[in-house]
Amino acid sequence: MNKYSIAVDIGASSGRLMLGHRENGQLQLSELYRFENQIVQKGNHFCWELDRLFDEIKTGLKKCRELGIQPDSIGIDTWAVDFVLLDENDQPLTEAVSYRDPRTDGMMEEVFELISKERLYLETGIQFQKFNTIYQLYSLKKNHPDILAKAKSFLMIPDYLNFLLTGKKSNEYTNATSTQLVNAFTKKWDYELLDILGINKDMFHEIQMPKTILGNLKEELVTELGFDMNVILPATHDTGSAVISVPEEESTIYISSGTWSLMGTENHFPICVTKALDYNFTNEGGIDYRFRFLKNIMGLWMIQEVKRNYNHEYSFARLVELAEEAGDFRAIVNVNDDRFLKPDNMIQEIMNYCIETGQSVPSTPGEVAKCVYDSLAASYKETIGEIESIFEKSFDKINVIGGGCQNEMLNQLVADVTNKEVLAGPIEATAIGNIVAQLMALGEITDLEEARSVIKQSFEVKKYEPIKSVANS
């Protein structure tokens, strides 16, 4: 009898529940339910609506009952760095503030006054981004010490949703590493670092690995849904789940393409060397204590905001068509500039950047979209150069996974700009990685090697060869 697992995959703009099972050796995947997610302003902060997201998860689970399916397990993955603090009664002390909130402005520099940048990197191996959890917590310590003093439990977003499902509190490894508070070598919370920062180490829970069976649903949920199931920890960091879907090949660089573009390689050890620090690469935890050596690139957030600024007049597919029609127009912006993190108007910010740097200024939707795609491709090429410099070798292939791999124009542009073969797929990499982690926990798949073999047999990958040479600037 087939075992059914549900992947709850929530990103910065949407979430979905995907149903997966093995049949005739292949992995079958179907969408149960999809819902929107967005940042909302609550008081002075930009926040996530976690109560609504949990209600959406329950709505999706009720679809199983309608379909007559008894799921065996569920696993949740989301974005990284954001968290919830619970008091002694397990009630949230604040709203779930988003990493795009400006409360961390200046906090990274203040932390460097307590612990050097070099030491922080050599111990944690994590990329410096102003919104990392460490700087969010330090902002609370500085501006709201009373809240931090009351905190008895620290849960990242998927940890909190798992707590709502089971009543059990834990911190999952892949997401915990994104906090910049986990030692890359001991793979445990860095208590010495927490002491230096004056952050209460007792609120952190024991770190659990992907494939851990956390427990069953709370009784009231079983009554509401009409069934029980195992709650299993996948790689709860969405990129951690996505990278499971990339074949382990030494010659391949991956790009997990969505709201963010996460670009790098998979390793069995952290690379905390000076050159990696200089290039600002991260060593985030992966399944089976592997490391995702990568760089965060702003990604398709920019085109999502462009679409919103045009009042959703153009679909993403239409914006690609318009970009292709823009012909030889070319302007490059630094997609990793903080000005693009959460501008009032993305289109105007792109135009301002081009004006300030003396470039052609995009004036049509097609030119704006082409500027975004050209800039992403240029950033990818630069990042590949940095990876090859760190490893002192060339990489032959780029494997683009996630929703962004459906953008054929960008895939071909990346192949042309980098002069490398681009493999696009699988599209549902995150949900697939989430599902196979659950199936490994349930004994349906033996190990990661078998999981990747099953994925390779089950899902299509499209190839793009370089056609023409494209300048980087």
Short mmCIF file of C-alpha atoms in Angstrom, two decimals:
data_model
loop_
_atom_site.label_atom_id
_atom_site.label_comp_id
_atom_site.label_asym_id
_atom_site.label_seq_id
_atom_site.Cartn_x
_atom_site.Cartn_y
_atom_site.Cartn_z
CA MET A 1 0.00 0.00 0.00
CA ASN A 2 1.33 3.42 -0.98
CA LYS A 3 2.55 5.77 1.75
CA TYR A 4 1.46 9.35 1.13
CA SER A 5 3.48 12.30 2.40
CA ILE A 6 2.54 15.96 2.32
CA ALA A 7 5.08 18.70 1.73
CA VAL A 8 4.05 22.10 3.04
CA ASP A 9 6.27 24.51 1.13
CA ILE A 10 5.84 28.18 2.03
CA GLY A 11 7.78 30.93 0.30
CA ALA A 12 7.77 34.69 0.54
CA SER A 13 4.87 35.12 -1.90
CA SER A 14 2.89 31.86 -1.76
CA GLY A 15 2.52 28.49 -0.12
CA ARG A 16 1.26 25.12 -1.23
CA LEU A 17 0.63 21.60 -0.02
CA MET A 18 2.02 18.94 -2.33
CA LEU A 19 1.07 15.27 -2.06
CA GLY A 20 3.75 12.72 -2.89
CA HIS A 21 4.12 8.95 -3.03
CA ARG A 22 6.12 6.26 -4.83
CA GLU A 23 4.49 4.23 -7.57
CA ASN A 24 6.30 1.72 -9.80
CA GLY A 25 9.58 3.04 -8.47
CA GLN A 26 8.92 6.64 -9.45
CA LEU A 27 7.93 9.59 -7.33
CA GLN A 28 4.46 10.95 -8.05
CA LEU A 29 3.68 14.52 -7.05
CA SER A 30 0.43 16.48 -7.16
CA GLU A 31 -0.76 19.79 -5.78
CA LEU A 32 -3.38 19.61 -3.04
CA TYR A 33 -3.80 23.29 -2.24
CA ARG A 34 -2.19 26.65 -2.89
CA PHE A 35 -2.48 29.93 -1.02
CA GLU A 36 -0.98 33.41 -0.97
CA ASN A 37 1.60 34.72 1.45
CA GLN A 38 2.73 38.28 1.85
CA ILE A 39 4.28 40.71 4.27
CA VAL A 40 1.78 42.98 6.02
CA GLN A 41 2.40 46.07 8.09
CA LYS A 42 1.42 45.73 11.74
CA GLY A 43 2.20 48.82 13.77
CA ASN A 44 5.72 49.91 12.88
CA HIS A 45 6.87 46.57 11.49
CA PHE A 46 6.53 44.40 8.39
CA CYS A 47 5.27 41.00 9.55
CA TRP A 48 4.13 37.55 8.49
CA GLU A 49 0.59 36.35 9.22
CA LEU A 50 1.43 33.04 10.85
CA ASP A 51 -2.03 32.36 12.25
CA ARG A 52 -3.51 32.73 8.77
CA LEU A 53 -0.78 30.53 7.29
CA PHE A 54 -1.57 27.80 9.82
CA ASP A 55 -5.27 28.06 8.94
CA GLU A 56 -4.31 27.67 5.27
CA ILE A 57 -2.32 24.53 6.12
CA LYS A 58 -5.38 23.05 7.85
CA THR A 59 -7.58 23.98 4.87
CA GLY A 60 -5.16 22.16 2.60
CA LEU A 61 -5.09 19.09 4.83
CA LYS A 62 -8.87 18.85 4.70
CA LYS A 63 -8.52 18.28 0.94
CA CYS A 64 -7.09 14.84 1.82
CA ARG A 65 -10.34 13.92 3.52
CA GLU A 66 -12.28 15.07 0.46
CA LEU A 67 -10.05 12.89 -1.75
CA GLY A 68 -10.29 9.90 0.57
CA ILE A 69 -6.53 9.87 1.13
CA GLN A 70 -4.98 9.00 4.49
CA PRO A 71 -1.57 10.74 4.59
CA ASP A 72 1.18 9.04 6.56
CA SER A 73 3.26 12.13 7.20
CA ILE A 74 3.66 15.86 6.78
CA GLY A 75 6.77 18.07 6.61
CA ILE A 76 7.05 21.85 6.56
CA ASP A 77 9.70 24.01 4.91
CA THR A 78 9.83 27.81 4.69
CA TRP A 79 12.27 30.66 4.18
CA ALA A 80 15.08 31.18 6.71
CA VAL A 81 16.21 33.62 9.48
CA ASP A 82 12.78 34.72 10.84
CA PHE A 83 11.48 33.44 14.16
CA VAL A 84 8.91 33.53 16.95
CA LEU A 85 9.65 34.01 20.66
CA LEU A 86 7.29 32.32 23.14
CA ASP A 87 6.74 33.26 26.77
CA GLU A 88 6.41 30.90 29.75
CA ASN A 89 2.83 30.12 28.67
CA ASP A 90 3.94 29.31 25.09
CA GLN A 91 2.31 32.49 23.75
CA PRO A 92 4.09 34.63 21.10
CA LEU A 93 5.69 37.73 22.57
CA THR A 94 5.64 39.70 19.31
CA GLU A 95 4.39 39.50 15.76
CA ALA A 96 6.53 37.42 13.40
CA VAL A 97 8.62 40.28 12.02
CA SER A 98 9.95 39.82 8.46
CA TYR A 99 13.60 39.91 7.47
CA ARG A 100 12.68 42.78 5.13
CA ASP A 101 11.83 44.98 8.12
CA PRO A 102 14.36 47.81 8.69
CA ARG A 103 14.77 47.04 12.41
CA THR A 104 18.17 45.49 11.70
CA ASP A 105 19.63 48.61 10.06
CA GLY A 106 23.02 49.23 11.68
CA MET A 107 22.84 46.15 13.93
CA MET A 108 25.46 44.15 12.04
CA GLU A 109 28.06 46.86 12.57
CA GLU A 110 27.24 47.01 16.30
CA VAL A 111 27.65 43.24 16.62
CA PHE A 112 31.09 43.55 15.00
CA GLU A 113 32.10 45.77 17.92
CA LEU A 114 31.49 42.81 20.25
CA ILE A 115 32.85 40.02 18.07
CA SER A 116 35.04 40.48 15.01
CA LYS A 117 33.68 39.76 11.56
CA GLU A 118 36.49 37.29 10.96
CA ARG A 119 35.82 35.30 14.14
CA LEU A 120 32.08 35.24 13.48
CA TYR A 121 32.66 33.83 10.00
CA LEU A 122 35.33 31.32 11.02
CA GLU A 123 33.02 29.90 13.72
CA THR A 124 29.67 29.93 11.91
CA GLY A 125 30.63 30.06 8.23
CA ILE A 126 27.52 32.10 7.49
CA GLN A 127 27.20 34.89 4.94
CA PHE A 128 26.87 38.43 6.27
CA GLN A 129 23.41 39.81 5.58
CA LYS A 130 21.94 42.55 7.69
CA PHE A 131 18.72 40.59 8.26
CA ASN A 132 20.30 37.42 9.69
CA THR A 133 18.67 36.18 12.89
CA ILE A 134 21.65 37.21 14.98
CA TYR A 135 21.06 40.88 14.06
CA GLN A 136 17.29 40.61 14.53
CA LEU A 137 17.84 39.28 18.06
CA TYR A 138 20.44 41.93 18.80
CA SER A 139 17.98 44.60 17.65
CA LEU A 140 15.48 43.23 20.19
CA LYS A 141 18.12 43.20 22.91
CA LYS A 142 19.00 46.82 22.22
CA ASN A 143 15.52 48.26 21.62
CA HIS A 144 13.17 45.89 23.47
CA PRO A 145 15.18 44.11 26.19
CA ASP A 146 12.00 43.49 28.16
CA ILE A 147 10.67 41.25 25.36
CA LEU A 148 13.89 39.27 25.12
CA ALA A 149 13.96 38.87 28.92
CA LYS A 150 10.52 37.22 28.85
CA ALA A 151 11.41 34.79 26.04
CA LYS A 152 11.44 31.15 27.12
CA SER A 153 11.44 29.56 23.68
CA PHE A 154 13.01 30.42 20.32
CA LEU A 155 11.34 28.85 17.30
CA MET A 156 12.01 29.56 13.65
CA ILE A 157 8.99 29.80 11.36
CA PRO A 158 8.71 26.08 10.45
CA ASP A 159 9.56 25.17 14.06
CA TYR A 160 6.63 27.27 15.23
CA LEU A 161 4.24 25.75 12.69
CA ASN A 162 5.38 22.29 13.80
CA PHE A 163 4.69 23.34 17.39
CA LEU A 164 1.14 24.28 16.39
CA LEU A 165 0.76 20.85 14.79
CA THR A 166 2.24 18.74 17.57
CA GLY A 167 2.67 20.83 20.72
CA LYS A 168 6.39 19.88 20.59
CA LYS A 169 9.20 22.43 20.39
CA SER A 170 12.44 21.81 18.50
CA ASN A 171 14.96 23.63 16.32
CA GLU A 172 15.70 21.93 13.00
CA TYR A 173 19.32 21.95 11.82
CA THR A 174 19.21 23.39 8.28
CA ASN A 175 17.16 26.40 9.31
CA ALA A 176 19.05 26.87 12.58
CA THR A 177 22.31 27.31 10.71
CA SER A 178 20.91 30.36 8.88
CA THR A 179 20.73 32.23 12.21
CA GLN A 180 24.54 32.76 12.25
CA LEU A 181 24.39 31.35 15.79
CA VAL A 182 25.32 27.70 15.10
CA ASN A 183 28.94 26.60 15.15
CA ALA A 184 29.76 25.14 11.73
CA PHE A 185 32.06 22.49 13.22
CA THR A 186 30.24 21.34 16.38
CA LYS A 187 26.88 21.79 14.58
CA LYS A 188 25.38 23.01 17.85
CA TRP A 189 24.26 26.38 19.16
CA ASP A 190 27.33 28.53 19.83
CA TYR A 191 26.74 29.32 23.52
CA GLU A 192 29.95 31.33 23.81
CA LEU A 193 28.77 33.60 21.01
CA LEU A 194 25.35 33.97 22.64
CA ASP A 195 27.01 34.89 25.95
CA ILE A 196 29.10 37.59 24.26
CA LEU A 197 25.95 39.06 22.73
CA GLY A 198 24.05 38.83 26.00
CA ILE A 199 21.32 36.64 24.51
CA ASN A 200 19.71 34.02 26.75
CA LYS A 201 20.92 30.63 25.54
CA ASP A 202 18.26 28.75 27.52
CA MET A 203 15.51 29.68 25.06
CA PHE A 204 17.12 27.63 22.29
CA HIS A 205 16.14 23.97 21.88
CA GLU A 206 18.19 20.93 21.00
CA ILE A 207 18.94 20.92 17.30
CA GLN A 208 17.20 18.11 15.42
CA MET A 209 18.22 16.70 12.06
CA PRO A 210 16.12 16.28 8.90
CA LYS A 211 14.37 12.89 8.82
CA THR A 212 13.50 13.17 12.51
CA ILE A 213 9.94 12.04 13.31
CA LEU A 214 8.78 14.79 15.65
CA GLY A 215 5.51 13.15 16.69
CA ASN A 216 1.81 12.95 15.92
CA LEU A 217 -0.81 15.66 15.55
CA LYS A 218 -2.38 17.20 18.63
CA GLU A 219 -5.65 15.54 19.63
CA GLU A 220 -7.76 18.58 18.76
CA LEU A 221 -6.29 18.60 15.26
CA VAL A 222 -6.98 14.89 14.80
CA THR A 223 -10.59 15.60 15.72
CA GLU A 224 -10.79 18.57 13.36
CA LEU A 225 -9.14 16.84 10.39
CA GLY A 226 -10.48 13.34 10.87
CA PHE A 227 -7.08 11.63 10.69
CA ASP A 228 -3.68 11.48 12.36
CA MET A 229 -0.21 11.28 10.83
CA ASN A 230 3.49 11.67 11.59
CA VAL A 231 5.00 15.14 11.62
CA ILE A 232 8.49 14.71 10.16
CA LEU A 233 11.28 17.25 9.91
CA PRO A 234 12.46 17.64 6.33
CA ALA A 235 15.21 20.14 5.65
CA THR A 236 12.95 22.93 6.93
CA HIS A 237 15.01 25.58 5.14
CA ASP A 238 13.38 25.59 1.70
CA THR A 239 16.74 25.73 -0.10
CA GLY A 240 17.95 22.84 2.04
CA SER A 241 15.04 20.78 0.71
CA ALA A 242 15.53 22.03 -2.85
CA VAL A 243 19.21 21.07 -3.02
CA ILE A 244 18.30 17.45 -2.20
CA SER A 245 16.87 17.39 -5.75
CA VAL A 246 20.24 18.29 -7.34
CA PRO A 247 22.35 15.31 -8.47
CA GLU A 248 25.61 15.19 -6.52
CA GLU A 249 28.08 16.01 -9.28
CA GLU A 250 31.41 17.70 -8.59
CA SER A 251 31.20 19.64 -11.86
CA THR A 252 27.77 21.19 -11.19
CA ILE A 253 26.83 24.51 -9.63
CA TYR A 254 23.19 24.85 -8.60
CA ILE A 255 20.86 27.84 -8.60
CA SER A 256 17.74 27.49 -6.50
CA SER A 257 15.69 30.07 -8.33
CA GLY A 258 12.72 31.74 -6.67
CA THR A 259 12.19 34.95 -4.73
CA TRP A 260 15.88 34.57 -3.91
CA SER A 261 18.51 32.98 -6.12
CA LEU A 262 20.69 30.67 -4.02
CA MET A 263 23.79 29.74 -5.98
CA GLY A 264 26.51 27.35 -4.94
CA THR A 265 27.72 23.78 -4.45
CA GLU A 266 27.15 20.95 -1.99
CA ASN A 267 30.03 19.91 0.25
CA HIS A 268 30.75 17.48 3.06
CA PHE A 269 32.57 20.11 5.13
CA PRO A 270 32.33 23.89 5.72
CA ILE A 271 34.60 26.19 3.73
CA CYS A 272 35.42 28.95 6.19
CA VAL A 273 38.44 30.39 4.37
CA THR A 274 39.41 34.03 3.92
CA LYS A 275 38.49 34.12 0.24
CA ALA A 276 35.00 32.77 1.00
CA LEU A 277 34.64 35.48 3.66
CA ASP A 278 35.79 38.14 1.22
CA TYR A 279 33.28 36.99 -1.38
CA ASN A 280 30.60 36.67 1.34
CA PHE A 281 29.65 33.02 0.81
CA THR A 282 27.67 31.04 3.33
CA ASN A 283 27.94 27.47 4.65
CA GLU A 284 24.36 26.58 5.52
CA GLY A 285 23.52 23.16 6.86
CA GLY A 286 22.10 20.49 4.60
CA ILE A 287 20.70 17.00 4.96
CA ASP A 288 23.02 14.40 6.54
CA TYR A 289 25.31 17.16 7.84
CA ARG A 290 26.22 18.27 4.33
CA PHE A 291 26.89 21.94 3.68
CA ARG A 292 25.33 24.24 1.14
CA PHE A 293 28.20 26.52 0.16
CA LEU A 294 26.35 29.32 -1.59
CA LYS A 295 25.65 32.98 -2.03
CA ASN A 296 22.26 34.65 -1.67
CA ILE A 297 21.38 36.73 -4.73
CA MET A 298 18.31 38.99 -4.75
CA GLY A 299 16.55 36.78 -7.31
CA LEU A 300 13.08 36.98 -8.83
CA TRP A 301 11.88 39.23 -6.00
CA MET A 302 12.80 42.11 -8.31
CA ILE A 303 10.54 40.96 -11.15
CA GLN A 304 7.78 40.10 -8.64
CA GLU A 305 7.90 43.69 -7.42
CA VAL A 306 8.04 45.03 -10.99
CA LYS A 307 4.88 43.04 -11.76
CA ARG A 308 3.23 44.48 -8.64
CA ASN A 309 4.30 48.03 -9.52
CA TYR A 310 2.58 47.62 -12.90
CA ASN A 311 -0.58 46.68 -10.94
CA HIS A 312 -0.28 43.08 -12.20
CA GLU A 313 -1.17 44.27 -15.70
CA TYR A 314 1.42 41.87 -17.12
CA SER A 315 1.84 38.20 -16.26
CA PHE A 316 5.35 36.85 -15.65
CA ALA A 317 5.16 35.11 -19.05
CA ARG A 318 4.20 38.40 -20.73
CA LEU A 319 7.06 40.23 -19.03
CA VAL A 320 9.45 37.66 -20.51
CA GLU A 321 7.95 38.22 -23.97
CA LEU A 322 8.29 41.99 -23.58
CA ALA A 323 11.89 41.58 -22.41
CA GLU A 324 12.67 39.56 -25.52
CA GLU A 325 11.07 42.28 -27.64
CA ALA A 326 13.29 44.91 -25.98
CA GLY A 327 16.05 43.83 -28.34
CA ASP A 328 19.48 45.33 -27.76
CA PHE A 329 18.52 47.46 -24.76
CA ARG A 330 21.00 46.78 -21.98
CA ALA A 331 21.52 48.13 -18.49
CA ILE A 332 22.93 46.31 -15.48
CA VAL A 333 22.09 46.97 -11.83
CA ASN A 334 23.71 45.38 -8.79
CA VAL A 335 20.87 43.10 -7.75
CA ASN A 336 22.44 42.63 -4.31
CA ASP A 337 22.35 46.33 -3.43
CA ASP A 338 20.31 46.85 -0.25
CA ARG A 339 18.24 49.46 -2.09
CA PHE A 340 16.42 46.61 -3.85
CA LEU A 341 15.58 44.73 -0.62
CA LYS A 342 12.27 46.53 -0.04
CA PRO A 343 12.02 49.77 -2.04
CA ASP A 344 8.85 51.82 -2.19
CA ASN A 345 8.84 51.32 -5.97
CA MET A 346 11.13 48.76 -7.60
CA ILE A 347 10.78 50.23 -11.10
CA GLN A 348 11.77 53.70 -9.94
CA GLU A 349 14.67 52.27 -7.91
CA ILE A 350 15.98 50.46 -11.00
CA MET A 351 15.67 53.64 -13.06
CA ASN A 352 17.42 55.69 -10.36
CA TYR A 353 20.30 53.22 -10.25
CA CYS A 354 20.74 53.44 -14.02
CA ILE A 355 20.68 57.25 -13.91
CA GLU A 356 23.23 57.36 -11.09
CA THR A 357 25.58 54.98 -12.93
CA GLY A 358 25.28 56.73 -16.31
CA GLN A 359 23.56 53.86 -18.11
CA SER A 360 20.62 53.71 -20.46
CA VAL A 361 17.44 54.11 -18.41
CA PRO A 362 14.67 51.53 -18.97
CA SER A 363 11.40 53.25 -19.84
CA THR A 364 9.10 50.44 -21.00
CA PRO A 365 7.94 47.28 -19.19
CA GLY A 366 10.04 45.20 -21.58
CA GLU A 367 13.18 47.24 -20.92
CA VAL A 368 12.65 47.09 -17.16
CA ALA A 369 12.18 43.31 -17.28
CA LYS A 370 15.20 42.86 -19.56
CA CYS A 371 17.29 44.94 -17.17
CA VAL A 372 16.31 42.62 -14.31
CA TYR A 373 17.08 39.44 -16.27
CA ASP A 374 20.37 40.78 -17.66
CA SER A 375 21.38 41.89 -14.18
CA LEU A 376 20.57 38.50 -12.66
CA ALA A 377 22.60 36.73 -15.36
CA ALA A 378 25.52 39.11 -14.78
CA SER A 379 25.37 38.42 -11.05
CA TYR A 380 25.30 34.66 -11.69
CA LYS A 381 28.38 34.93 -13.90
CA GLU A 382 30.23 36.95 -11.27
CA THR A 383 29.30 34.43 -8.57
CA ILE A 384 30.49 31.51 -10.71
CA GLY A 385 33.82 33.28 -11.10
CA GLU A 386 34.08 33.59 -7.33
CA ILE A 387 33.19 29.91 -6.77
CA GLU A 388 35.77 28.80 -9.33
CA SER A 389 38.36 31.06 -7.71
CA ILE A 390 37.68 29.58 -4.25
CA PHE A 391 37.76 25.96 -5.48
CA GLU A 392 40.57 26.66 -7.99
CA LYS A 393 38.80 24.67 -10.69
CA SER A 394 36.17 25.10 -13.40
CA PHE A 395 32.59 23.88 -13.25
CA ASP A 396 30.94 22.58 -16.42
CA LYS A 397 27.25 22.77 -15.64
CA ILE A 398 24.67 24.94 -13.91
CA ASN A 399 21.55 23.20 -12.58
CA VAL A 400 18.66 25.65 -12.12
CA ILE A 401 15.94 24.27 -9.86
CA GLY A 402 12.69 25.67 -8.49
CA GLY A 403 10.00 27.80 -10.08
CA GLY A 404 12.49 30.14 -11.74
CA CYS A 405 13.79 27.32 -13.94
CA GLN A 406 10.66 27.73 -16.08
CA ASN A 407 11.97 31.07 -17.38
CA GLU A 408 13.43 29.89 -20.68
CA MET A 409 14.74 33.32 -21.62
CA LEU A 410 16.74 33.60 -18.39
CA ASN A 411 18.01 30.01 -18.70
CA GLN A 412 19.33 30.66 -22.20
CA LEU A 413 20.76 34.02 -21.14
CA VAL A 414 22.65 32.33 -18.29
CA ALA A 415 24.01 29.69 -20.67
CA ASP A 416 25.16 32.40 -23.08
CA VAL A 417 26.65 34.71 -20.43
CA THR A 418 28.53 31.94 -18.61
CA ASN A 419 29.32 29.79 -21.66
CA LYS A 420 28.19 26.73 -19.71
CA GLU A 421 25.49 24.10 -20.11
CA VAL A 422 22.37 24.94 -18.11
CA LEU A 423 20.10 22.18 -16.82
CA ALA A 424 16.62 23.37 -15.85
CA GLY A 425 14.66 21.24 -13.41
CA PRO A 426 13.11 19.79 -11.48
CA ILE A 427 10.61 22.62 -11.13
CA GLU A 428 9.17 21.41 -7.82
CA ALA A 429 12.62 20.83 -6.30
CA THR A 430 11.74 22.06 -2.81
CA ALA A 431 8.58 19.98 -2.46
CA ILE A 432 10.38 16.96 -3.92
CA GLY A 433 13.25 17.29 -1.44
CA ASN A 434 10.76 17.69 1.40
CA ILE A 435 8.85 14.56 0.35
CA VAL A 436 11.89 12.31 -0.07
CA ALA A 437 13.21 13.31 3.37
CA GLN A 438 9.91 12.11 4.81
CA LEU A 439 10.04 8.90 2.76
CA MET A 440 13.56 8.24 4.07
CA ALA A 441 12.27 8.72 7.63
CA LEU A 442 9.45 6.26 6.89
CA GLY A 443 11.83 3.69 5.38
CA GLU A 444 10.37 3.98 1.87
CA ILE A 445 13.70 5.27 0.51
CA THR A 446 16.98 3.97 1.91
CA ASP A 447 19.29 6.96 1.72
CA LEU A 448 20.15 10.17 -0.15
CA GLU A 449 21.83 8.29 -2.98
CA GLU A 450 18.67 6.32 -3.68
CA ALA A 451 16.54 9.45 -3.25
CA ARG A 452 18.51 11.29 -5.92
CA SER A 453 18.33 8.32 -8.25
CA VAL A 454 14.53 8.21 -7.84
CA ILE A 455 14.27 11.96 -8.46
CA LYS A 456 16.41 11.70 -11.59
CA GLN A 457 14.17 8.96 -12.98
CA SER A 458 10.94 10.73 -12.09
CA PHE A 459 11.30 14.32 -13.26
CA GLU A 460 12.25 16.02 -16.50
CA VAL A 461 15.31 18.23 -16.84
CA LYS A 462 15.73 20.51 -19.88
CA LYS A 463 19.14 21.40 -21.33
CA TYR A 464 20.29 24.78 -22.66
CA GLU A 465 23.56 25.05 -24.56
CA PRO A 466 25.36 28.39 -25.09
CA ILE A 467 24.27 29.91 -28.40
CA LYS A 468 25.95 33.30 -28.49
CA SER A 469 28.46 35.20 -26.44
CA VAL A 470 26.97 37.93 -24.23
CA ALA A 471 29.01 40.67 -22.56
CA ASN A 472 28.88 40.87 -18.79
CA SER A 473 28.69 44.64 -18.61
#
